[in-house]
mmCIF file of C-alpha atoms in Angstrom:
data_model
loop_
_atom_site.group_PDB
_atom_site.id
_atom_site.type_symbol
_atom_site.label_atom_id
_atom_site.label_comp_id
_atom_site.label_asym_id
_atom_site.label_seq_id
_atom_site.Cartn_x
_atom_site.Cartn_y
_atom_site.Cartn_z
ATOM 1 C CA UNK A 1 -35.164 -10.892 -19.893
ATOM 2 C CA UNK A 2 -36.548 -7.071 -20.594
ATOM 3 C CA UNK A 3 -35.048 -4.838 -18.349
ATOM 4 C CA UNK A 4 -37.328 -3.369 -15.771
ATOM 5 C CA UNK A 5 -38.279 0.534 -17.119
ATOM 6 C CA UNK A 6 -36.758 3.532 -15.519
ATOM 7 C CA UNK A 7 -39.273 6.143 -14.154
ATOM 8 C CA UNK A 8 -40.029 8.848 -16.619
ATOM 9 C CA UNK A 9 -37.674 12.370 -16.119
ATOM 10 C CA UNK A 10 -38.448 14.834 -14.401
ATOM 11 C CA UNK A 11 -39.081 18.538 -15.787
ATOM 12 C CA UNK A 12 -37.337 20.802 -13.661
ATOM 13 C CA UNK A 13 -37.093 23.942 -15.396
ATOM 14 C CA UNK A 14 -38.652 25.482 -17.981
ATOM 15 C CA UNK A 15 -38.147 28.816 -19.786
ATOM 16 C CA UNK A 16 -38.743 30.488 -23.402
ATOM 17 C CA UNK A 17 -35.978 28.968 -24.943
ATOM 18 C CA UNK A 18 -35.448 25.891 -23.204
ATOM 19 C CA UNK A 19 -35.996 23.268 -20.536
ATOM 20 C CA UNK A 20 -34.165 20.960 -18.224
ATOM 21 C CA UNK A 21 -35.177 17.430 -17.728
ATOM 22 C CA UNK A 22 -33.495 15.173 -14.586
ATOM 23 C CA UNK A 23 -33.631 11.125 -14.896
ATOM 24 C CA UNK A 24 -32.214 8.439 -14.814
ATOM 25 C CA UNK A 25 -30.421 7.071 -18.088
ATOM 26 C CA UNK A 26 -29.520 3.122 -18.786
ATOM 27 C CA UNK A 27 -26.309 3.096 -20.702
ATOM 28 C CA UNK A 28 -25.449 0.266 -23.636
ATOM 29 C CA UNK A 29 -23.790 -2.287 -21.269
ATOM 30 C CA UNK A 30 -27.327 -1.601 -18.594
ATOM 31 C CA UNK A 31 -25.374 0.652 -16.173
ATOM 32 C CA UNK A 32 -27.671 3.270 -14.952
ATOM 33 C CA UNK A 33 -26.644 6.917 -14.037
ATOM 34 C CA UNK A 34 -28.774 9.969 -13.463
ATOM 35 C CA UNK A 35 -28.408 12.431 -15.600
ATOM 36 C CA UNK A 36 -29.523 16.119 -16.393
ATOM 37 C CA UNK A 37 -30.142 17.242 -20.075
ATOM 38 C CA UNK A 38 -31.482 20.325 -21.927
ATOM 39 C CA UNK A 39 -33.926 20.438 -23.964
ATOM 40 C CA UNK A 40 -34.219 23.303 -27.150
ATOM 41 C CA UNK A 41 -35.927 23.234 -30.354
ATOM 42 C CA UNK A 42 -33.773 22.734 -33.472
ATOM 43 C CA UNK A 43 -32.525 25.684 -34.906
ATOM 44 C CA UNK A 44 -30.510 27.389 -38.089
ATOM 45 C CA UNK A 45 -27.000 29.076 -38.661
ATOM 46 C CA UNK A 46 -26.987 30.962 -42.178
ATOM 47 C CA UNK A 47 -23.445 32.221 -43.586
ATOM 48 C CA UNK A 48 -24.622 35.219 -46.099
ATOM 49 C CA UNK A 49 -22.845 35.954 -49.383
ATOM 50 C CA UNK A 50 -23.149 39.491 -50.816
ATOM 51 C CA UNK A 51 -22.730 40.641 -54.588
ATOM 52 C CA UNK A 52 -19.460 41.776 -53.453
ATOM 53 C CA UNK A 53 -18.504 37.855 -52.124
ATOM 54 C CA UNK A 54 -18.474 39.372 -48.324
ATOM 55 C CA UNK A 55 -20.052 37.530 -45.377
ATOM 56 C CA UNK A 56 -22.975 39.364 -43.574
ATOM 57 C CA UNK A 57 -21.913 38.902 -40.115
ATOM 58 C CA UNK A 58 -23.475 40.544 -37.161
ATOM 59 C CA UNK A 59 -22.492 42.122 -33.596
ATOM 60 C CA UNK A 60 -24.884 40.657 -30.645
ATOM 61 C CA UNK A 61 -24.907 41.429 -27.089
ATOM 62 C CA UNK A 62 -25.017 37.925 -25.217
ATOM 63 C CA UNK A 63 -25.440 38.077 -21.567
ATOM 64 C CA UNK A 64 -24.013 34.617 -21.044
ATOM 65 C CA UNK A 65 -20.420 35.552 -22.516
ATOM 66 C CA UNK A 66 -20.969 39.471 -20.752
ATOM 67 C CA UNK A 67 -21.001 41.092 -23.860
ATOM 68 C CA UNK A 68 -20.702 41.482 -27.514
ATOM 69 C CA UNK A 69 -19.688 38.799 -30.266
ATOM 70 C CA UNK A 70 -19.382 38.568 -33.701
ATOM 71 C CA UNK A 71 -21.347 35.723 -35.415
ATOM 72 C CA UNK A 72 -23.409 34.220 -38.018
ATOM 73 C CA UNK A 73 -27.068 35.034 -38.159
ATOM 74 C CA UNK A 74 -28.498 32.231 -36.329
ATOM 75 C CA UNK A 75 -31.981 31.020 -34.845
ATOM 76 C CA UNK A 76 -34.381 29.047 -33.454
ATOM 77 C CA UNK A 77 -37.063 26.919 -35.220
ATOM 78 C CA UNK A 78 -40.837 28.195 -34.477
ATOM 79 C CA UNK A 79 -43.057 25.796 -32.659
ATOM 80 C CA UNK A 80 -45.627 25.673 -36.061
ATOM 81 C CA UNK A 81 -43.800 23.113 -37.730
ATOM 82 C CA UNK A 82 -41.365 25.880 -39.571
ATOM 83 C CA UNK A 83 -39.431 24.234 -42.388
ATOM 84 C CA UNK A 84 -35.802 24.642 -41.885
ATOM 85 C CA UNK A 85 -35.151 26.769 -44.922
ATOM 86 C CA UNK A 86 -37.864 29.344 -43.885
ATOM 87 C CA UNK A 87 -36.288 29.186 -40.642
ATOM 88 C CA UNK A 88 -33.043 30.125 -41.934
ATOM 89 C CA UNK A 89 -35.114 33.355 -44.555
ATOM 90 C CA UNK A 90 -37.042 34.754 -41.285
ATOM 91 C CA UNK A 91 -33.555 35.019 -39.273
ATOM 92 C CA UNK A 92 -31.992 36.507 -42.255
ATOM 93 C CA UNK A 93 -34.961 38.927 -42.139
ATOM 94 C CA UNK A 94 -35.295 39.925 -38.429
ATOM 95 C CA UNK A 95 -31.003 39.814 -38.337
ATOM 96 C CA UNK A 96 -29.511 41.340 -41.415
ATOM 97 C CA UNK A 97 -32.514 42.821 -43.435
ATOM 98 C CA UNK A 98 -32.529 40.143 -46.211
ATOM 99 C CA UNK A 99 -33.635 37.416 -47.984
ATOM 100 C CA UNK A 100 -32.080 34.920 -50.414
ATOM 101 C CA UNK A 101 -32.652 33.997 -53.511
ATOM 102 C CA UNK A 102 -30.290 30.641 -53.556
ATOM 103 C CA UNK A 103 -29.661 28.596 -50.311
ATOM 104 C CA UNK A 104 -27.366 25.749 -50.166
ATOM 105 C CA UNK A 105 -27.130 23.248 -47.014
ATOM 106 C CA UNK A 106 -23.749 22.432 -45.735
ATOM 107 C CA UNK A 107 -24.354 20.301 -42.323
ATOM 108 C CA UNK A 108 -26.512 19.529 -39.627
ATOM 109 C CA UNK A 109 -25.784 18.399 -35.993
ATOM 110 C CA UNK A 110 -25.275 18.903 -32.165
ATOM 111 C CA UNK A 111 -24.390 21.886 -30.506
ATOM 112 C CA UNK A 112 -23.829 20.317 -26.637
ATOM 113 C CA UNK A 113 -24.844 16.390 -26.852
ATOM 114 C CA UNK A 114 -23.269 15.824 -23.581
ATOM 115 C CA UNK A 115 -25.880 17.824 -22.071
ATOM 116 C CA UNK A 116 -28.385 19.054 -24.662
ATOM 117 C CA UNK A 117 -30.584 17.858 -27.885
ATOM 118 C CA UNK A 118 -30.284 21.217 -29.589
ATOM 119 C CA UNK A 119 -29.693 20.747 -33.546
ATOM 120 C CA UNK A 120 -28.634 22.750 -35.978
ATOM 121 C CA UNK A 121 -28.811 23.560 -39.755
ATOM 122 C CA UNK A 122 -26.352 25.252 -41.370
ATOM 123 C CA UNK A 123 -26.921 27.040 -44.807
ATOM 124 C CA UNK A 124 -25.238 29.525 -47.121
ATOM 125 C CA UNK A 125 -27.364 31.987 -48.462
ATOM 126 C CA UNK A 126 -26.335 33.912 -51.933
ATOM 127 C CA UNK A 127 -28.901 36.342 -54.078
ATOM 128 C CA UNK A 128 -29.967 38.357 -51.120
ATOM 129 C CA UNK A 129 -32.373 40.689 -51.645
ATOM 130 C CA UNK A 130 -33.814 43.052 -49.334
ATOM 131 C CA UNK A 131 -36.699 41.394 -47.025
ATOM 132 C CA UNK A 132 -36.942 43.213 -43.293
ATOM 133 C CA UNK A 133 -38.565 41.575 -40.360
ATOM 134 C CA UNK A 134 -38.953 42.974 -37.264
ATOM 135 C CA UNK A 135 -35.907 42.201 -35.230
ATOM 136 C CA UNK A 136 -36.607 40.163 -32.002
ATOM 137 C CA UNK A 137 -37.438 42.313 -28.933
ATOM 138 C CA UNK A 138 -35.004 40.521 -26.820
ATOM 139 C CA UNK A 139 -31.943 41.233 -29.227
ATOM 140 C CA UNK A 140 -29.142 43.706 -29.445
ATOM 141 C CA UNK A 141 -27.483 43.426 -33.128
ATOM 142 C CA UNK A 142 -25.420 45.126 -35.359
ATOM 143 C CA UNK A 143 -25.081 44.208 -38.736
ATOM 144 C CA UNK A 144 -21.285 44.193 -41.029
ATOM 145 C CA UNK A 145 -19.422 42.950 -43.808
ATOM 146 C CA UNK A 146 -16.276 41.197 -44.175
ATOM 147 C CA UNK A 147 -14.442 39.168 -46.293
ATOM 148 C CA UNK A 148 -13.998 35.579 -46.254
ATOM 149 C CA UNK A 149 -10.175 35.968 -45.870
ATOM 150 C CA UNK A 150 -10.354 38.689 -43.433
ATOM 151 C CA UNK A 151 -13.325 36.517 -41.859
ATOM 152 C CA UNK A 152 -10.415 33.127 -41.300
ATOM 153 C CA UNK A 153 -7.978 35.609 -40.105
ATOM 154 C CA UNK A 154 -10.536 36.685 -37.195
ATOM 155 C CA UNK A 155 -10.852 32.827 -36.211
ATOM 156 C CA UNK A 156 -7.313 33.095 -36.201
ATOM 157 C CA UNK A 157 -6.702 35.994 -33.737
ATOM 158 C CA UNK A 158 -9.867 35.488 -31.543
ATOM 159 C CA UNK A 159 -11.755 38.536 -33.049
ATOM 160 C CA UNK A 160 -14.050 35.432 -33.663
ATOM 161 C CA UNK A 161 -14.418 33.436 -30.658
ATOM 162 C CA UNK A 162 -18.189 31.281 -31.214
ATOM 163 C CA UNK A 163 -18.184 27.688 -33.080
ATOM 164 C CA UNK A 164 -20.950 27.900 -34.903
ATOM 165 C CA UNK A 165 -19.586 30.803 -36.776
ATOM 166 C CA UNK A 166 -16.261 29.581 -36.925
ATOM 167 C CA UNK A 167 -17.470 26.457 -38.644
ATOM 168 C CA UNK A 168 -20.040 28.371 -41.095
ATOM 169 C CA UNK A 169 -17.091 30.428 -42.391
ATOM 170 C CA UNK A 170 -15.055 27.061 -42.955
ATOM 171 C CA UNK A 171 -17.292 25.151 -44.290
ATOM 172 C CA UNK A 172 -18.691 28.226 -46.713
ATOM 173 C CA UNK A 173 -14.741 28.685 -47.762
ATOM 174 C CA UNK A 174 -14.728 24.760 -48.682
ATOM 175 C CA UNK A 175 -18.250 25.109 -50.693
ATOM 176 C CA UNK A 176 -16.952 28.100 -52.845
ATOM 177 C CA UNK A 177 -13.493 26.701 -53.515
ATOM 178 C CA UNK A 178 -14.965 23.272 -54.697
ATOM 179 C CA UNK A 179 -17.134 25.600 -56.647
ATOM 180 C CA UNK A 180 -14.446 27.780 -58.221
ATOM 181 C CA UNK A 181 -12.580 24.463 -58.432
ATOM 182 C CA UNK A 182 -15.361 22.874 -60.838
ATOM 183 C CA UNK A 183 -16.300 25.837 -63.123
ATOM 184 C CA UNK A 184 -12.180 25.596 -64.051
ATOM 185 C CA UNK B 1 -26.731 59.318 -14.661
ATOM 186 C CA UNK B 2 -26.013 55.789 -13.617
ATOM 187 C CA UNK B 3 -28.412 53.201 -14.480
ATOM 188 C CA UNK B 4 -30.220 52.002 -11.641
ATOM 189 C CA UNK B 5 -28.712 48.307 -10.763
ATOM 190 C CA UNK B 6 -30.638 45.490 -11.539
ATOM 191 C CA UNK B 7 -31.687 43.131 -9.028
ATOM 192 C CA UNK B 8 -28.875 40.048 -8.850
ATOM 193 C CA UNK B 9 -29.858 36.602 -11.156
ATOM 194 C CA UNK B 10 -31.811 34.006 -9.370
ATOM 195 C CA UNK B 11 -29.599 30.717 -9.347
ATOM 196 C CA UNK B 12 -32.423 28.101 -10.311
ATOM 197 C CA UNK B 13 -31.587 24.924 -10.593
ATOM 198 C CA UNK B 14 -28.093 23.516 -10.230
ATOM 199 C CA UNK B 15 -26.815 19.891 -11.478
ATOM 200 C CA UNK B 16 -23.282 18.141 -11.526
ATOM 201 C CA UNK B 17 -22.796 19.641 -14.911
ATOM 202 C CA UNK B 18 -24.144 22.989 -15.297
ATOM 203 C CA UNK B 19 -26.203 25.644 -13.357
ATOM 204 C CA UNK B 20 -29.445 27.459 -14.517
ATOM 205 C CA UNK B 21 -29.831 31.316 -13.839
ATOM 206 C CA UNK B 22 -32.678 33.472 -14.243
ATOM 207 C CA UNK B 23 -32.500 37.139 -14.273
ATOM 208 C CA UNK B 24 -33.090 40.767 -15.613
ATOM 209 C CA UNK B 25 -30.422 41.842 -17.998
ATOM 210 C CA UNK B 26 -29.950 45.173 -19.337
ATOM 211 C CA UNK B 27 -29.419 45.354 -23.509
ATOM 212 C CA UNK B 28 -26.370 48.112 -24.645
ATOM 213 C CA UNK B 29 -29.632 50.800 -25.659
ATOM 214 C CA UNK B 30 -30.952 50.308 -21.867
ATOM 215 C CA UNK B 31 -33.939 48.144 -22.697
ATOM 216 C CA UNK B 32 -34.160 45.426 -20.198
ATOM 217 C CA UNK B 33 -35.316 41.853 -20.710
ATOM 218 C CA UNK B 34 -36.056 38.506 -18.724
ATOM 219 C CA UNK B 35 -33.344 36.352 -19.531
ATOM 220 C CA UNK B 36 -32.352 32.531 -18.440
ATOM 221 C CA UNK B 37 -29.072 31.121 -19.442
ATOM 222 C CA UNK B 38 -26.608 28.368 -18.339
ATOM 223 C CA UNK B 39 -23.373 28.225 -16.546
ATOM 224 C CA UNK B 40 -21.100 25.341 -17.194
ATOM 225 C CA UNK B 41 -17.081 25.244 -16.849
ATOM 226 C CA UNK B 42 -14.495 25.770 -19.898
ATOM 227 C CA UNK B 43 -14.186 22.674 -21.952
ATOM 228 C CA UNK B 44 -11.752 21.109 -24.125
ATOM 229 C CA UNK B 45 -12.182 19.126 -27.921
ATOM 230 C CA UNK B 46 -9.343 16.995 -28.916
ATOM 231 C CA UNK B 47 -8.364 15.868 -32.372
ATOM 232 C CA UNK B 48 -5.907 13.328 -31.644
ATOM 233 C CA UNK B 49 -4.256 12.358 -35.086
ATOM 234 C CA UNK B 50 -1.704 8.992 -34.460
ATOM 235 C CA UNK B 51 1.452 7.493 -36.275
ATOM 236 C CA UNK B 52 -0.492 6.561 -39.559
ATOM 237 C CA UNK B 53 -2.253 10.321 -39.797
ATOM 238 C CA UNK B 54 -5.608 8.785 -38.633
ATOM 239 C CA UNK B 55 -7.890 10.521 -36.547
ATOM 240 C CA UNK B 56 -8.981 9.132 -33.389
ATOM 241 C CA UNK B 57 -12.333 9.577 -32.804
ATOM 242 C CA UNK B 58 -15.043 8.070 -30.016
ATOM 243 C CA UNK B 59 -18.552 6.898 -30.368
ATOM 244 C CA UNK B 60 -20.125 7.699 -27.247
ATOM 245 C CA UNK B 61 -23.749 7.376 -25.547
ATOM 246 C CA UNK B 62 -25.604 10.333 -25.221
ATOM 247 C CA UNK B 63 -28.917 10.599 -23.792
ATOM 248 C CA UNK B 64 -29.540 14.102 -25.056
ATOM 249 C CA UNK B 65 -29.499 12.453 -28.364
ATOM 250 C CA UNK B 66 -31.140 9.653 -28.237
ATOM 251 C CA UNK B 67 -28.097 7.032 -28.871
ATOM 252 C CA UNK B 68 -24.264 6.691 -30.009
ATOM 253 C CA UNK B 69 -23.031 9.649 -31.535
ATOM 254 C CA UNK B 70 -19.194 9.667 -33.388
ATOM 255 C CA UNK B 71 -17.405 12.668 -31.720
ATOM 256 C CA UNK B 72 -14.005 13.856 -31.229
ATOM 257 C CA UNK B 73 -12.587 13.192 -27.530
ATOM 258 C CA UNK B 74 -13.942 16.434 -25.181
ATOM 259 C CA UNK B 75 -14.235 16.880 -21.891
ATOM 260 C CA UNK B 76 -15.099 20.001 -18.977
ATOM 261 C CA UNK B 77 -12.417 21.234 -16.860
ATOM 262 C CA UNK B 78 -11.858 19.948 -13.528
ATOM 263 C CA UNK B 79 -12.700 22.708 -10.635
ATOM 264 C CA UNK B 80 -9.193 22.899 -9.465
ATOM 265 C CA UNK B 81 -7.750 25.245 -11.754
ATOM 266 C CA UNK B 82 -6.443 22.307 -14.128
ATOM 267 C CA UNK B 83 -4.907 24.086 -17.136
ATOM 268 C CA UNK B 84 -6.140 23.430 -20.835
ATOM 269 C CA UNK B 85 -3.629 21.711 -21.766
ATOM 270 C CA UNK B 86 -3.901 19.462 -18.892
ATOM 271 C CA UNK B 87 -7.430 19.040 -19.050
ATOM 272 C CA UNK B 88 -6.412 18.117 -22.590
ATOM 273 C CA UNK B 89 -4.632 15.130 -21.378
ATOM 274 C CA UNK B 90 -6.741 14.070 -19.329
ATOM 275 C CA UNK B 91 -9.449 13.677 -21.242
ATOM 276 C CA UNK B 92 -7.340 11.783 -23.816
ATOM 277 C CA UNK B 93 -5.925 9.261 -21.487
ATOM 278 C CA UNK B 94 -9.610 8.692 -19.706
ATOM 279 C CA UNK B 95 -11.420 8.624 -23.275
ATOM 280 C CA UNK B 96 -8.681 6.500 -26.133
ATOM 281 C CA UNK B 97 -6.260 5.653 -23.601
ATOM 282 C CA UNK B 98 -3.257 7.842 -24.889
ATOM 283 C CA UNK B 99 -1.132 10.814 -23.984
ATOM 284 C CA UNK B 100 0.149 13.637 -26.233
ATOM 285 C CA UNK B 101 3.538 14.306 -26.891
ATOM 286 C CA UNK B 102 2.991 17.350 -29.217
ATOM 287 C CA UNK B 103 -0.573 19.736 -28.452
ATOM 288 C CA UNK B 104 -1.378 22.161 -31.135
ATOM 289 C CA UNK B 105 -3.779 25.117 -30.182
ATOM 290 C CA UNK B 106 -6.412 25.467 -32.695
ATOM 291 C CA UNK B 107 -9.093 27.669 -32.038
ATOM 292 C CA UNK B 108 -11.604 28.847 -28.919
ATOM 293 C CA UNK B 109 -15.027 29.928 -28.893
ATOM 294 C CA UNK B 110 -18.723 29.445 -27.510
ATOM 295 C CA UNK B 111 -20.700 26.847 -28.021
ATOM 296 C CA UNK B 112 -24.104 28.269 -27.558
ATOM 297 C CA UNK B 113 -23.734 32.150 -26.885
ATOM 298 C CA UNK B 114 -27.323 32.679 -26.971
ATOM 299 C CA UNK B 115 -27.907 30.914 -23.437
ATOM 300 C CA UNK B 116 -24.608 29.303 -21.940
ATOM 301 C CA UNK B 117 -21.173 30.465 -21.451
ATOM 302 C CA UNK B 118 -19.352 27.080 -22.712
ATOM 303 C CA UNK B 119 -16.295 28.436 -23.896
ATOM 304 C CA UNK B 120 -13.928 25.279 -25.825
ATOM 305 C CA UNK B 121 -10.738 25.045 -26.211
ATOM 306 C CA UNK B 122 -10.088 23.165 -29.708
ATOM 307 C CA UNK B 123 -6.240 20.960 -29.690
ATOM 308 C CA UNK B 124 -4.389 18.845 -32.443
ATOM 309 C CA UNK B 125 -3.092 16.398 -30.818
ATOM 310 C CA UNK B 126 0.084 14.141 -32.203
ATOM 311 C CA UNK B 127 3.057 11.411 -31.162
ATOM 312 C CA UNK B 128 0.942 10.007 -29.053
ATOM 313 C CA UNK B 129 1.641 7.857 -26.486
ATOM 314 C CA UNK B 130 -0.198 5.237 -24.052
ATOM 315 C CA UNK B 131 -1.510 6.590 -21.317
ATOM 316 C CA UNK B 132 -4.760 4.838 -19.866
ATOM 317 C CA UNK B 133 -6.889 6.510 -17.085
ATOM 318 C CA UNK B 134 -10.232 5.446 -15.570
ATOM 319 C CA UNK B 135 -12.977 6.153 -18.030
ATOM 320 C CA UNK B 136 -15.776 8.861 -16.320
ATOM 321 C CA UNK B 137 -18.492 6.432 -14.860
ATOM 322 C CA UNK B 138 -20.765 8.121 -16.859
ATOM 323 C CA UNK B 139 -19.659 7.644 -19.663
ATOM 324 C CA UNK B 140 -19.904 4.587 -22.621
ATOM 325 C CA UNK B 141 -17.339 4.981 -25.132
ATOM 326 C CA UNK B 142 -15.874 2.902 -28.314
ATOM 327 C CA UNK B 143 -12.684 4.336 -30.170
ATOM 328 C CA UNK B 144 -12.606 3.946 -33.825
ATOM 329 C CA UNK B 145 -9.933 5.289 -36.174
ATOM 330 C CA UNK B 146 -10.543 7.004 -39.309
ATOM 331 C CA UNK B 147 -8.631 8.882 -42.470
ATOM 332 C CA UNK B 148 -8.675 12.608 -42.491
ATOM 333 C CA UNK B 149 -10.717 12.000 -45.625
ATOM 334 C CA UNK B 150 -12.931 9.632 -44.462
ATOM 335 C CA UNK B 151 -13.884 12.012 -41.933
ATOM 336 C CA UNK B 152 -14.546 14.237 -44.395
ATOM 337 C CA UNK B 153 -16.580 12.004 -45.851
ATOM 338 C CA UNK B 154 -18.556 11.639 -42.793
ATOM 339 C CA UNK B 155 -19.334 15.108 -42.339
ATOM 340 C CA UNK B 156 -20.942 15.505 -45.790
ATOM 341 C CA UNK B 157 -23.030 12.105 -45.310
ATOM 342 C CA UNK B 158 -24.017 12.708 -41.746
ATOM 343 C CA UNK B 159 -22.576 9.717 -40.259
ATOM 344 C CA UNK B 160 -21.215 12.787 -38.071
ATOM 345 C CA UNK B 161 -23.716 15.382 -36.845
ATOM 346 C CA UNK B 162 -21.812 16.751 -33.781
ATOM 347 C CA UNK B 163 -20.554 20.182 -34.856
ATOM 348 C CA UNK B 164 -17.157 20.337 -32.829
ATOM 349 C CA UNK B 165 -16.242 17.669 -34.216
ATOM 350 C CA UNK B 166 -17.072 19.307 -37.163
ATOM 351 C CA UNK B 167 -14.856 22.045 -36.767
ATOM 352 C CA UNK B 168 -12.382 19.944 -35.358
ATOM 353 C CA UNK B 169 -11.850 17.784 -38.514
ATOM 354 C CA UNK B 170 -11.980 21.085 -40.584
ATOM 355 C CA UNK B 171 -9.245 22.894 -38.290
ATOM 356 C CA UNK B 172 -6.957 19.897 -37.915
ATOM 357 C CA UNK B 173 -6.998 19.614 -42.099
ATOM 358 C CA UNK B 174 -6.550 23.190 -42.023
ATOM 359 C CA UNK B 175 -3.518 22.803 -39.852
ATOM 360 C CA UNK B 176 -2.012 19.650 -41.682
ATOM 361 C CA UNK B 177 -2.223 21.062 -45.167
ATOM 362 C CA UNK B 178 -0.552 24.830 -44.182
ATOM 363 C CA UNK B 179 2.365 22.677 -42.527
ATOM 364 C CA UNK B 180 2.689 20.270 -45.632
ATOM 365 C CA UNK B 181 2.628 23.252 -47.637
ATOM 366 C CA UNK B 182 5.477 24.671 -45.533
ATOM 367 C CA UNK B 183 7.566 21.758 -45.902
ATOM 368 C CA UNK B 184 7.491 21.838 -49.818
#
């Protein structure tokens, strides 16, 4: 027998960036338990490579931790069907003043999936090039180098203290090792 | 001369997990801007690694995502000033049903800066031990064991897109191999 449908959610908040959604959820084995969930529009996380083999990191004030942190430039997808790569060339624009010639995926997935849908991309991006966008009115950021050892040694002693970034930089230190690995 | 104060943020909508404020926030160059962000309590990620150097992983129900995601075991920290370590615990005995006799600190960071103050505290955890509590009501979780490369594996496939677990896998082989080296 079909079980009966639950009434829709609820929208209870909405806001530029996201919005929260109240309902009640039917789990695998048909308990039900009412939940609250956010939604947000995928987005990108970009780990940039210079000439030099740096990573283009930047400095951003973030109310919600009280101040400024060190991370990838990162973003949100625009609501006309933006593809995820030039998603991940207008961030690099508005956040570090580039563009690149070469990026390479290295994972996708969820952010907060106890509580949220938000989904990310994550790319490194190598042959930059300069390509300025207007940063985003609603953004603080300052822009700096540092190198990938120097960058796992800030994950270490909390200079770095944000996943996303703390991932990128692992996962772009396994990409160019298997790299240097192969062209042995 | 002191910067006028800005009027306190509006506390707009409030669930069992996290709260939603809405306020005026004032950028380090003075510009202000109309911000909304979430509250929700410190958190913990798990890897629990057992006897024969499997992780232990969960595939859990999450609405936000539309079905059974593969995730390392995580959890929020109780209100009553439970430490990380024991919120650590906890979550382990509730989610696989084992305790930790050994609880490596990994790493800590934000999950989504840009809008919430999750902050996650990322263990290793080894010689474990059973240790069963209630499972969270609701919650609907399966535990499956897997080989650190096998979860590798996963990561480049997608058969995990959940990016602390992400990290987690990354930081835990991180861990392993330094301490193998060591021992050589």
């Amino acid at each position: 027998m079909a079980e009966p449908p639950l009434p829709p959610p609820k929208l209870v908040y909405r806001c530029r960036v996201f919005s929260v959604h109240e309902g009640d959820v039917r789990l695998p084995d048909g308990r039900i338990t009412r939940q609250s969930w956010i939604d947000h529009r995928p987005c990108i996380a970009v780990v940039p490579v210079n000439a030099a083999g740096e990573l283009v990191l930047i400095r951003q004030y973030r109310q919600a931790t009280g101040g400024m942190i060190l991370e990838i430039p990162a973003g949100t997808m625009d609501r006309d069907n933006e593809s995820v790569e030039a998603c991940a060339q207008r961030e690099l624009s508005e956040e570090i003043g580039f563009g690149a010639g070469e990026l390479v995926k290295l994972f996708e997935g969820y952010l907060i999936p106890g509580y949220g849908n938000e989904y990310m991309h994550f790319f490194l991006a190598r042959d930059l090039y300069p390509a300025s966008l207007p940063a985003d009115p609603d953004e603080f950021i300052r822009v700096t180098t540092v190198p990938l050892d120097e960058a796992r040694a800030m994950l270490r002693d909390r200079r770095i203290v944000d996943v996303k970034t703390a991932l990128g930089i692992h996962l772009a230190g396994e990409f160019l090792q298997a790299e240097r690995s192969a062209e042995r």
